[in-house]
Coordinates of C-alpha atoms in Angstrom, one line a residue:
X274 CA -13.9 -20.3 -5.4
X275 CA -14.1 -22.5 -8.9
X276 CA -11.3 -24.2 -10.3
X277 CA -10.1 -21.5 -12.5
X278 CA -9.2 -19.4 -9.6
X279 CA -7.4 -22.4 -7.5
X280 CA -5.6 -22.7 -10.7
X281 CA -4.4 -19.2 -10.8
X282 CA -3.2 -19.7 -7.4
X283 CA -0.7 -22.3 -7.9
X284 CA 0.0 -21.0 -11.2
X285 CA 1.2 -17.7 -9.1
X286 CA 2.8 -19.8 -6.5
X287 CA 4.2 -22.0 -9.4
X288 CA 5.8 -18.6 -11.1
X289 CA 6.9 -17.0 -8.3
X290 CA 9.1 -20.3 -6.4
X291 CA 10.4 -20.5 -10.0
X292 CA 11.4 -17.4 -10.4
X293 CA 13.2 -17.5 -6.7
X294 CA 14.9 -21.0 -7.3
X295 CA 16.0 -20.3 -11.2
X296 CA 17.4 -16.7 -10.7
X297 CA 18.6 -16.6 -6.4
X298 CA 19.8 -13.4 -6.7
X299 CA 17.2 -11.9 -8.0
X300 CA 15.7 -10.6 -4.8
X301 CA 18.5 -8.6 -3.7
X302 CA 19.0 -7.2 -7.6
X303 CA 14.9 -5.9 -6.6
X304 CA 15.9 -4.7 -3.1
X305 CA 18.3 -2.4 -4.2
X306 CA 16.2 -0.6 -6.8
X307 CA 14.3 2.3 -5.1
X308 CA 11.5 1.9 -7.2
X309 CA 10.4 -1.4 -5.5
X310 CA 11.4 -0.7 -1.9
X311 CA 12.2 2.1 0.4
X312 CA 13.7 2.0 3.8
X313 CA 10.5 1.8 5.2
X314 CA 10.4 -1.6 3.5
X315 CA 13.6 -2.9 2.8
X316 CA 14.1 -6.7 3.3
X317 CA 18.1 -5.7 4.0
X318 CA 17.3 -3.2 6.5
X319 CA 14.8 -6.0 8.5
X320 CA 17.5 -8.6 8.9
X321 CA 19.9 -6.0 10.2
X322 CA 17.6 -4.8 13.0
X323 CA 16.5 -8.8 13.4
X324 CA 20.1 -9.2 13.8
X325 CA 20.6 -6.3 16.3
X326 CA 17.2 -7.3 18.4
X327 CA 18.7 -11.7 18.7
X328 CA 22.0 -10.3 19.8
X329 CA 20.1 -7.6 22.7
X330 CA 20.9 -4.5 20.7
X331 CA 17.9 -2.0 20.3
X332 CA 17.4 -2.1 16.2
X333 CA 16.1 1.5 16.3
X334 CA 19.8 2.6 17.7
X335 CA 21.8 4.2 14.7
X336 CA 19.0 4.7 12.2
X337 CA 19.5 1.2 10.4
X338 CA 16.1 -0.1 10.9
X339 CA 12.9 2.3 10.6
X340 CA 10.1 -0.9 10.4
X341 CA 7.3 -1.7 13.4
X342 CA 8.7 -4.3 16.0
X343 CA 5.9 -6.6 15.4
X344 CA 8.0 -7.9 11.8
X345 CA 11.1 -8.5 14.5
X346 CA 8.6 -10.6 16.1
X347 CA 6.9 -11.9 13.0
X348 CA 10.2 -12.9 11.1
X349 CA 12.3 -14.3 14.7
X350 CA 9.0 -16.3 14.6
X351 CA 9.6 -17.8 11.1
X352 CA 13.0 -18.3 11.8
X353 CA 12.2 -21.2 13.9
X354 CA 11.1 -23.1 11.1
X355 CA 14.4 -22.2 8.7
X356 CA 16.7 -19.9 7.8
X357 CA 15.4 -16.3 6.8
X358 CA 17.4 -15.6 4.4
X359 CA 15.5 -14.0 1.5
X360 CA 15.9 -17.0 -0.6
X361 CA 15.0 -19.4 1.9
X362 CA 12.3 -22.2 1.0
X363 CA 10.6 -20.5 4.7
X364 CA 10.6 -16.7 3.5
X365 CA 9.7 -18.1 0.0
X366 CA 6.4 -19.9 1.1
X367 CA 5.6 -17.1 2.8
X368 CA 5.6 -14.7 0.6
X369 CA 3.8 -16.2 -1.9
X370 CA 1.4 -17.5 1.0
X371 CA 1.0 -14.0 2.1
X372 CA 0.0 -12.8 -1.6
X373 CA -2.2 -16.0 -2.4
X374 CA -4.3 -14.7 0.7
X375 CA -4.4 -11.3 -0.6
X376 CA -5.6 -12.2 -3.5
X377 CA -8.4 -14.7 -2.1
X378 CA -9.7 -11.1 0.1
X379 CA -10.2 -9.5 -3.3
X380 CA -11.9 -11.9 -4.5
X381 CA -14.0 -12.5 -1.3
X382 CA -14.4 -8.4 -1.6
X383 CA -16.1 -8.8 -4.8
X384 CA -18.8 -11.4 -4.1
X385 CA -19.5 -9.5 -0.8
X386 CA -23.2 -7.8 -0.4
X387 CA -21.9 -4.9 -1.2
X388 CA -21.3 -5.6 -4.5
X389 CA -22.9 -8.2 -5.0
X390 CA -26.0 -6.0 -7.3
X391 CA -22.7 -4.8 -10.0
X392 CA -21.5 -6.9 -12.9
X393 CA -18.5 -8.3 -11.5
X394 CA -15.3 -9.5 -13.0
X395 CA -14.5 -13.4 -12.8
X396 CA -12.8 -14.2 -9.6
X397 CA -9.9 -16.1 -11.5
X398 CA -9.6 -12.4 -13.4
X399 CA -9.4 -11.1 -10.0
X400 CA -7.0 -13.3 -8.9
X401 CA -4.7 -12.8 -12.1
X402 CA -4.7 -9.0 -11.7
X403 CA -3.3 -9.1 -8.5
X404 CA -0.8 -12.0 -8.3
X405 CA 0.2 -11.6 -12.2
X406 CA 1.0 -7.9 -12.0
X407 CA 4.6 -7.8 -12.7
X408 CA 4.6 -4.6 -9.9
X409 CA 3.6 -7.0 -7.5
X410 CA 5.6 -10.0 -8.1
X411 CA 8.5 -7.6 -8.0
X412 CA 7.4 -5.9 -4.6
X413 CA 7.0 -10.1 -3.6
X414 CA 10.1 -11.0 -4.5
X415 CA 12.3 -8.1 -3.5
X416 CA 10.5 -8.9 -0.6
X417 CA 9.3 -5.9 0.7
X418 CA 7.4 -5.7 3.9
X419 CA 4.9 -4.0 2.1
X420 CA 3.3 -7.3 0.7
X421 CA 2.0 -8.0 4.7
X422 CA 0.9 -4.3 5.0
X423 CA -1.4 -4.4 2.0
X424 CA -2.2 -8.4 2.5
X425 CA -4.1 -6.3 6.5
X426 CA -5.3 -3.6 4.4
X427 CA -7.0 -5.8 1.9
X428 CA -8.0 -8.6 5.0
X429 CA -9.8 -5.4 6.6
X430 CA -11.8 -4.5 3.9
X431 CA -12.8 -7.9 3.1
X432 CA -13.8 -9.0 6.7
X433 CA -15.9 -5.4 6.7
X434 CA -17.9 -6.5 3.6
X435 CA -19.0 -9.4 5.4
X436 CA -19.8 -7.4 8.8
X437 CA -16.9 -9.1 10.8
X438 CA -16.3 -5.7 12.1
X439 CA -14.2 -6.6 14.7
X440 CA -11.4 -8.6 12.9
X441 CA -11.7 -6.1 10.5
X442 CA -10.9 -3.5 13.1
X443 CA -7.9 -5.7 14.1
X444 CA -6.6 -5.6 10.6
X445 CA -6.6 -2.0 10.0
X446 CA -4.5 -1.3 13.4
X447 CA -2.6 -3.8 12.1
X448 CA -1.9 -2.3 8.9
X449 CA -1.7 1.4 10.2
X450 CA 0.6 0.2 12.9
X451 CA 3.4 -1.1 9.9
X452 CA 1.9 1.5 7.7
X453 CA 0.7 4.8 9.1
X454 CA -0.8 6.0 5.9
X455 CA -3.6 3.1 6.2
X456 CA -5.0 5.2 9.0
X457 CA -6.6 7.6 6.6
X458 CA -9.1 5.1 5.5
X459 CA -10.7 5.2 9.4
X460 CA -13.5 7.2 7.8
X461 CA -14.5 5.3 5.2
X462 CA -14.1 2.2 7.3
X463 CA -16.8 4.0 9.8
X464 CA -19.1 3.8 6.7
X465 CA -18.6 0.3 6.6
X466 CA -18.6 -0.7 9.7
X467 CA -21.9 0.8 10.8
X468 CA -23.7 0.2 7.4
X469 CA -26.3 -2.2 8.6
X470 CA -27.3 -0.4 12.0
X471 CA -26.6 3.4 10.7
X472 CA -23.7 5.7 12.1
X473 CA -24.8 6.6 15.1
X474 CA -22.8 8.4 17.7
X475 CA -22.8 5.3 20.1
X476 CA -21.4 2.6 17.1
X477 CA -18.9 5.6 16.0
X478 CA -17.4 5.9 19.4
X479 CA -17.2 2.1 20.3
X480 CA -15.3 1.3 16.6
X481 CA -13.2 4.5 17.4
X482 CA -12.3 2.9 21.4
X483 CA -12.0 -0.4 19.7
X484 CA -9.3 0.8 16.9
X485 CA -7.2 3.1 19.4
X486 CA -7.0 -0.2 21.7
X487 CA -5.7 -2.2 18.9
X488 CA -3.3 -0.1 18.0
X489 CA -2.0 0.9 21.8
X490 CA -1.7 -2.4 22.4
X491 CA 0.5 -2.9 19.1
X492 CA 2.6 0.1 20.5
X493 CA 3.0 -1.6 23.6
X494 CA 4.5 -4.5 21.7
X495 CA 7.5 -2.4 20.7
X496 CA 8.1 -0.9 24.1
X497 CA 8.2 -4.2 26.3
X498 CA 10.5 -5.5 23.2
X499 CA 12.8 -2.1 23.1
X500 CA 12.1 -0.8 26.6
X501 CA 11.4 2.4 25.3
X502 CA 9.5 4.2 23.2
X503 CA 12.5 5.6 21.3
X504 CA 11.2 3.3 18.3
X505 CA 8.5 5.9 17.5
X506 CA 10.6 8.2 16.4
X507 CA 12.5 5.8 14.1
X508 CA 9.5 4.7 13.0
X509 CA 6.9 6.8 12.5
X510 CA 8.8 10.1 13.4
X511 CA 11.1 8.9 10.0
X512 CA 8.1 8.5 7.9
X513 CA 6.1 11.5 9.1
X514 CA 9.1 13.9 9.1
X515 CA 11.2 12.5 6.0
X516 CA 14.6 11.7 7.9
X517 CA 15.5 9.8 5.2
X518 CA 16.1 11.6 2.0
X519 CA 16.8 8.5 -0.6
X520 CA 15.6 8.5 -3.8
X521 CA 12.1 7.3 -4.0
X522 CA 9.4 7.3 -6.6
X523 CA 7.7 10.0 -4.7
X524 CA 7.4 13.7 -4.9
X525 CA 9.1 14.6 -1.4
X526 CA 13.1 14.0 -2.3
X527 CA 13.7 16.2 -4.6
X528 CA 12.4 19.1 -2.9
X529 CA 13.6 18.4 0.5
X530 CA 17.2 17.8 -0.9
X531 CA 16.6 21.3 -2.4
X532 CA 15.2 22.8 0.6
X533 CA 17.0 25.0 3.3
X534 CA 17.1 23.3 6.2
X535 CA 15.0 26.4 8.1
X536 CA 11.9 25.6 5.5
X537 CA 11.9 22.0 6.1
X538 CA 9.6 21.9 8.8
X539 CA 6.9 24.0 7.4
X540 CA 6.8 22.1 4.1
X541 CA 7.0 18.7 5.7
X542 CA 3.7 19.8 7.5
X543 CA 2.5 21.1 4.2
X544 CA 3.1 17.9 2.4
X545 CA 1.2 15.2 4.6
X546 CA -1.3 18.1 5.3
X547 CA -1.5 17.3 1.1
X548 CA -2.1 13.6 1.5
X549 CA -4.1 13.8 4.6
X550 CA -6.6 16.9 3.4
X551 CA -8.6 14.8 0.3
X552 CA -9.6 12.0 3.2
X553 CA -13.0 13.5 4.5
X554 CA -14.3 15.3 1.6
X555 CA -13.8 11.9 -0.8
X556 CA -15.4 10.1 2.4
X557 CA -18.3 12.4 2.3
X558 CA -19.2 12.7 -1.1
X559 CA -19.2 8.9 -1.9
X560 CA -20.9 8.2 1.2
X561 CA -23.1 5.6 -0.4
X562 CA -19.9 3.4 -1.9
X563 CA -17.5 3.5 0.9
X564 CA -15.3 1.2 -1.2
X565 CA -14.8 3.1 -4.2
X566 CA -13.7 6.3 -1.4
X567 CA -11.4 3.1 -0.2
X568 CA -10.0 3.2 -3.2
X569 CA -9.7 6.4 -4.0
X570 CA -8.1 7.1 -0.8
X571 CA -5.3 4.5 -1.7
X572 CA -4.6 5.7 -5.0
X573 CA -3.6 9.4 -3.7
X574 CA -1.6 8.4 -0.5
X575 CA 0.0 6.0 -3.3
X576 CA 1.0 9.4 -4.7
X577 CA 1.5 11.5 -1.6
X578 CA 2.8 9.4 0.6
X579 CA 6.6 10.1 2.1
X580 CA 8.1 7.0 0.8
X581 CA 6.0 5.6 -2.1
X582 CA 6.8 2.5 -4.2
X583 CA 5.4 0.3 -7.6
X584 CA 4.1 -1.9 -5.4
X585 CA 1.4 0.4 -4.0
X586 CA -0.2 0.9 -7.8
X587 CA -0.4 -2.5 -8.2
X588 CA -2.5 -2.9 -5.3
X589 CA -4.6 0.4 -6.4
X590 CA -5.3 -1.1 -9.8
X591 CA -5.9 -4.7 -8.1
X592 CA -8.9 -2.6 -6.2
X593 CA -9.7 -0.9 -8.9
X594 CA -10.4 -4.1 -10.9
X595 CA -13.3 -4.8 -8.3
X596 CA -15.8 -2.1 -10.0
X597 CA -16.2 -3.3 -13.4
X598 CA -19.7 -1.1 -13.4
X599 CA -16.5 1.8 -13.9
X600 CA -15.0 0.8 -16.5
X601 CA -17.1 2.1 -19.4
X602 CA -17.3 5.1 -18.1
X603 CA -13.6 6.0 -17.8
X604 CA -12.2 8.3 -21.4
X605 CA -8.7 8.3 -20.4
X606 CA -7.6 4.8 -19.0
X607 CA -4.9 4.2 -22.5
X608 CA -3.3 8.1 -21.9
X609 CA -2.6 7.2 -18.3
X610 CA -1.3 3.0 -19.3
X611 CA 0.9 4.5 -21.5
X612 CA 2.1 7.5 -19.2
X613 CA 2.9 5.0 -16.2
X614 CA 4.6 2.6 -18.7
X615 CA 6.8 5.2 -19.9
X616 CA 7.9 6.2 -16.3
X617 CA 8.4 2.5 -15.1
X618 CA 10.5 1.8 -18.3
X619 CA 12.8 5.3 -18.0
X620 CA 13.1 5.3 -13.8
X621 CA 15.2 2.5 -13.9
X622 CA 17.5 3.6 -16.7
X623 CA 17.3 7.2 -15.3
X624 CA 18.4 6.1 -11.9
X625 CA 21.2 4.2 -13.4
X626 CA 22.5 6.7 -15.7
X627 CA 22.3 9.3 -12.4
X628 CA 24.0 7.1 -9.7
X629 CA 26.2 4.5 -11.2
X630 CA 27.5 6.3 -14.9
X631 CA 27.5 9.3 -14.0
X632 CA 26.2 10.9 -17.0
X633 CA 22.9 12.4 -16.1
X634 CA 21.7 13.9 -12.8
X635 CA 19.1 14.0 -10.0
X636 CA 16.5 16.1 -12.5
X637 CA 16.3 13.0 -14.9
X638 CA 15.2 11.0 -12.0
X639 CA 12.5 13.3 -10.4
X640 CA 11.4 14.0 -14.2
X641 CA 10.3 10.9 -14.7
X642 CA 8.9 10.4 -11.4
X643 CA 6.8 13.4 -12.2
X644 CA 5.5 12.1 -15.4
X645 CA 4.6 8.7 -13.5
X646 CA 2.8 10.9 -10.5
X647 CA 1.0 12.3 -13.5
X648 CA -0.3 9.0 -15.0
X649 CA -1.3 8.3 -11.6
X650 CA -3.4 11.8 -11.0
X651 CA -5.2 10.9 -14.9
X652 CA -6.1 7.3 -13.0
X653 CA -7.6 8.9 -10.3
X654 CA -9.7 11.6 -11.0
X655 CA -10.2 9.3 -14.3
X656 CA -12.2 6.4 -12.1
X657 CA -13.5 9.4 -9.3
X658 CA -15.3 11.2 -12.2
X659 CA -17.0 7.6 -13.9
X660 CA -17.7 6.8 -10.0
X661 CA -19.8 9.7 -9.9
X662 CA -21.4 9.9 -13.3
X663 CA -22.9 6.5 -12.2
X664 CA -24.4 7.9 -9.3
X665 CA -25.5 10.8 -10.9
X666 CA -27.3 9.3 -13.9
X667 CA -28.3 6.7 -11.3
X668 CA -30.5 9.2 -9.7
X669 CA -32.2 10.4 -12.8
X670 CA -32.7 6.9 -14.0
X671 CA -33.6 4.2 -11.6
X672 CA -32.6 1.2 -14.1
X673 CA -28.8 3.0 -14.1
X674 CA -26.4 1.2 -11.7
X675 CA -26.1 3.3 -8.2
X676 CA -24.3 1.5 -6.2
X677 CA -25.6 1.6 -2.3
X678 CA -24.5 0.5 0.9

């Protein structure tokens, strides 16, 4: 790393204390807009079922807390070095630890071999994309669980660019156990994982063993601390099944609000069935750039996904900014800046008007959230469509860029 990029890290740090210790209550103004966390996220809901677990109450009793066990046993941890309160100096250095770290994997993702024969952005650009994204730093200091999910998600892809397949392992279990969406990238992890001995049937099966260990013995973690494995359906059985019908930035709400209760299981099959179906075929076709299927991968579950937030399409750009051999190549990249910015000006002002005036209703809401699932579609299929004009002019012209793994 050069100076420019330690700079930007305690620039961010810098920012981010500053904005804690000049404006305390600005975390909990964050937590309670539901376009920066969710209940699958929310900082409140955590100390409530931290609470309930130091006191010998199961946190999963009542439906208050729907998070993994391993953040009761992350955060009782912290606690022995301060208060975790959300504007304690402990859960402050934290978070902005957590996000300097994930910025430091993007940047180790983008001088890895495998893309290390593209022109690449600066790491200090890197660097500023992520922890200078005013989606993140409000995901950071609303202080949403999501920040650790996507700080293992990003760790995982780093450590499987430099063939440290089994940390890299580790992470992912890690961040499909507080994340269950961050499974779908298994497949193009495989591709990964095996790229320098070839996917044969014996290094498929030992990577596929090794992740379902991982992640058994992360379940295991919440039955000896709950005695039971009633936490899976608070956890997992909420986010797979929608329990929880909160506003979101998502597509589910609306129509599950709508919905007879009789339909409801059909269409909640028919919606992760949605988010799930893309995973293979985008893993198959850009076999030969397992990172850019990464990434595509991420940006529709950011779309599909039960309870989405902002948060997730900062991270998706912050990948998206490691494949600068993309960017001439994409027509539509001001249409969808300008579609998102619309929809993360009006959500906020929509919800408002809907839950606290009075004057509007639940259609202004899910309108906007419409428009903004719409900027995020033009994104996507945007970047998949320059991804494979590359590869298909690479093949008629060797000096084109083709990116291979």
């Amino acid at each position: 790393m050069d100076s420019k990029t330690w700079a930007v890290f305690v620039a961010s740090a810098v920012l981010k204390l500053s904005l804690n210790f000049l404006f305390p209550s600005l975390h909990s103004i964050l937590g309670q807009h539901v376009e920066v966390t969710t209940s699958m996220t929310s900082f409140k809901q955590l100390k409530e079922g931290l609470h309930l677990y130091e006191i010998g109450i199961s946190p999963y009793d009542g439906g208050v807390y729907h998070q993994a066990p391993i953040f009761l046993l992350l955060f009782k941890f912290l606690g022995k070095f301060g208060s975790t309160a959300p504007n304690s100096p402990t859960i402050n250095v934290f978070y902005v630890f957590t996000d300097i770290i994930t910025a430091y994997f993007l940047c180790a993702i983008s001088k890895s071999q495998s893309l290390a024969k593209t022109n690449q952005l600066a790491d200090w650009v890197i660097a500023s994309i992520y922890l200078f994204n005013p989606l993140v730093v409000a995901t950071n200091i609303s202080r949403s669980t999501a920040v650790l999910s996507n700080a293992a998600m990003i760790g995982s892809i780093a450590y499987a660019c430099y063939n440290r397949n089994i940390l890299s392992v580790m992470f992912l279990a890690l961040a499909s156990h507080t994340n269950i969406y961050t499974a779908y990238l298994f497949p193009p992890f495989l591709l990964l994982w095996t790229s320098a001995t070839g996917a044969t049937m014996a290094s498929v099966t030992k990577y596929l063993i090794f992740y379902i260990a991982m992640s058994a013995g992360l379940t295991s973690i919440g039955y000896f601390m709950t005695g039971s494995l009633q936490y899976l359906s608070a956890t997992y059985g909420s986010l797979l099944f929608f329990k929880d019908l909160a506003p979101n930035m998502g597509l589910w709400w609306y129509f599950f609000m709508e919905m007879f209760d009789f339909f409801r299981p059909l269409f909640t099959y028919i919606f992760q069935l949605y988010s799930l179906i893309y995973v293979l075929p985008i893993t198959f076709r850009l076999h030969n750039c397992p990172l850019v299927a990464i990434t595509c991968i991420v940006g529709i579950t950011t779309i599909s996904k039960s309870y989405p937030e902002v948060g997730d399409l900062g991270v998706y750009i912050s990948l998206l900014s490691l494949f600068k051999f993309i960017f001439p190549n994409v027509r539509y990249a001001l249409l969808a800046a300008l579609v998102i910015l619309h929809s993360l000006v009006l959500a906020p002002n929509f919800y408002h008007l809907w839950i606290y005036l009075g004057s509007g209703n639940a259609n202004f809401f899910y309108a906007i959230t419409l428009v903004y699932t719409i900027g995020m579609t033009i994104i996507i299929t945007d970047t998949l469509r320059a991804a494979l004009l590359i590869e298909f002019q690479g093949t008629d012209n060797p000096s084109k860029t083709v990116i291979q793994i």
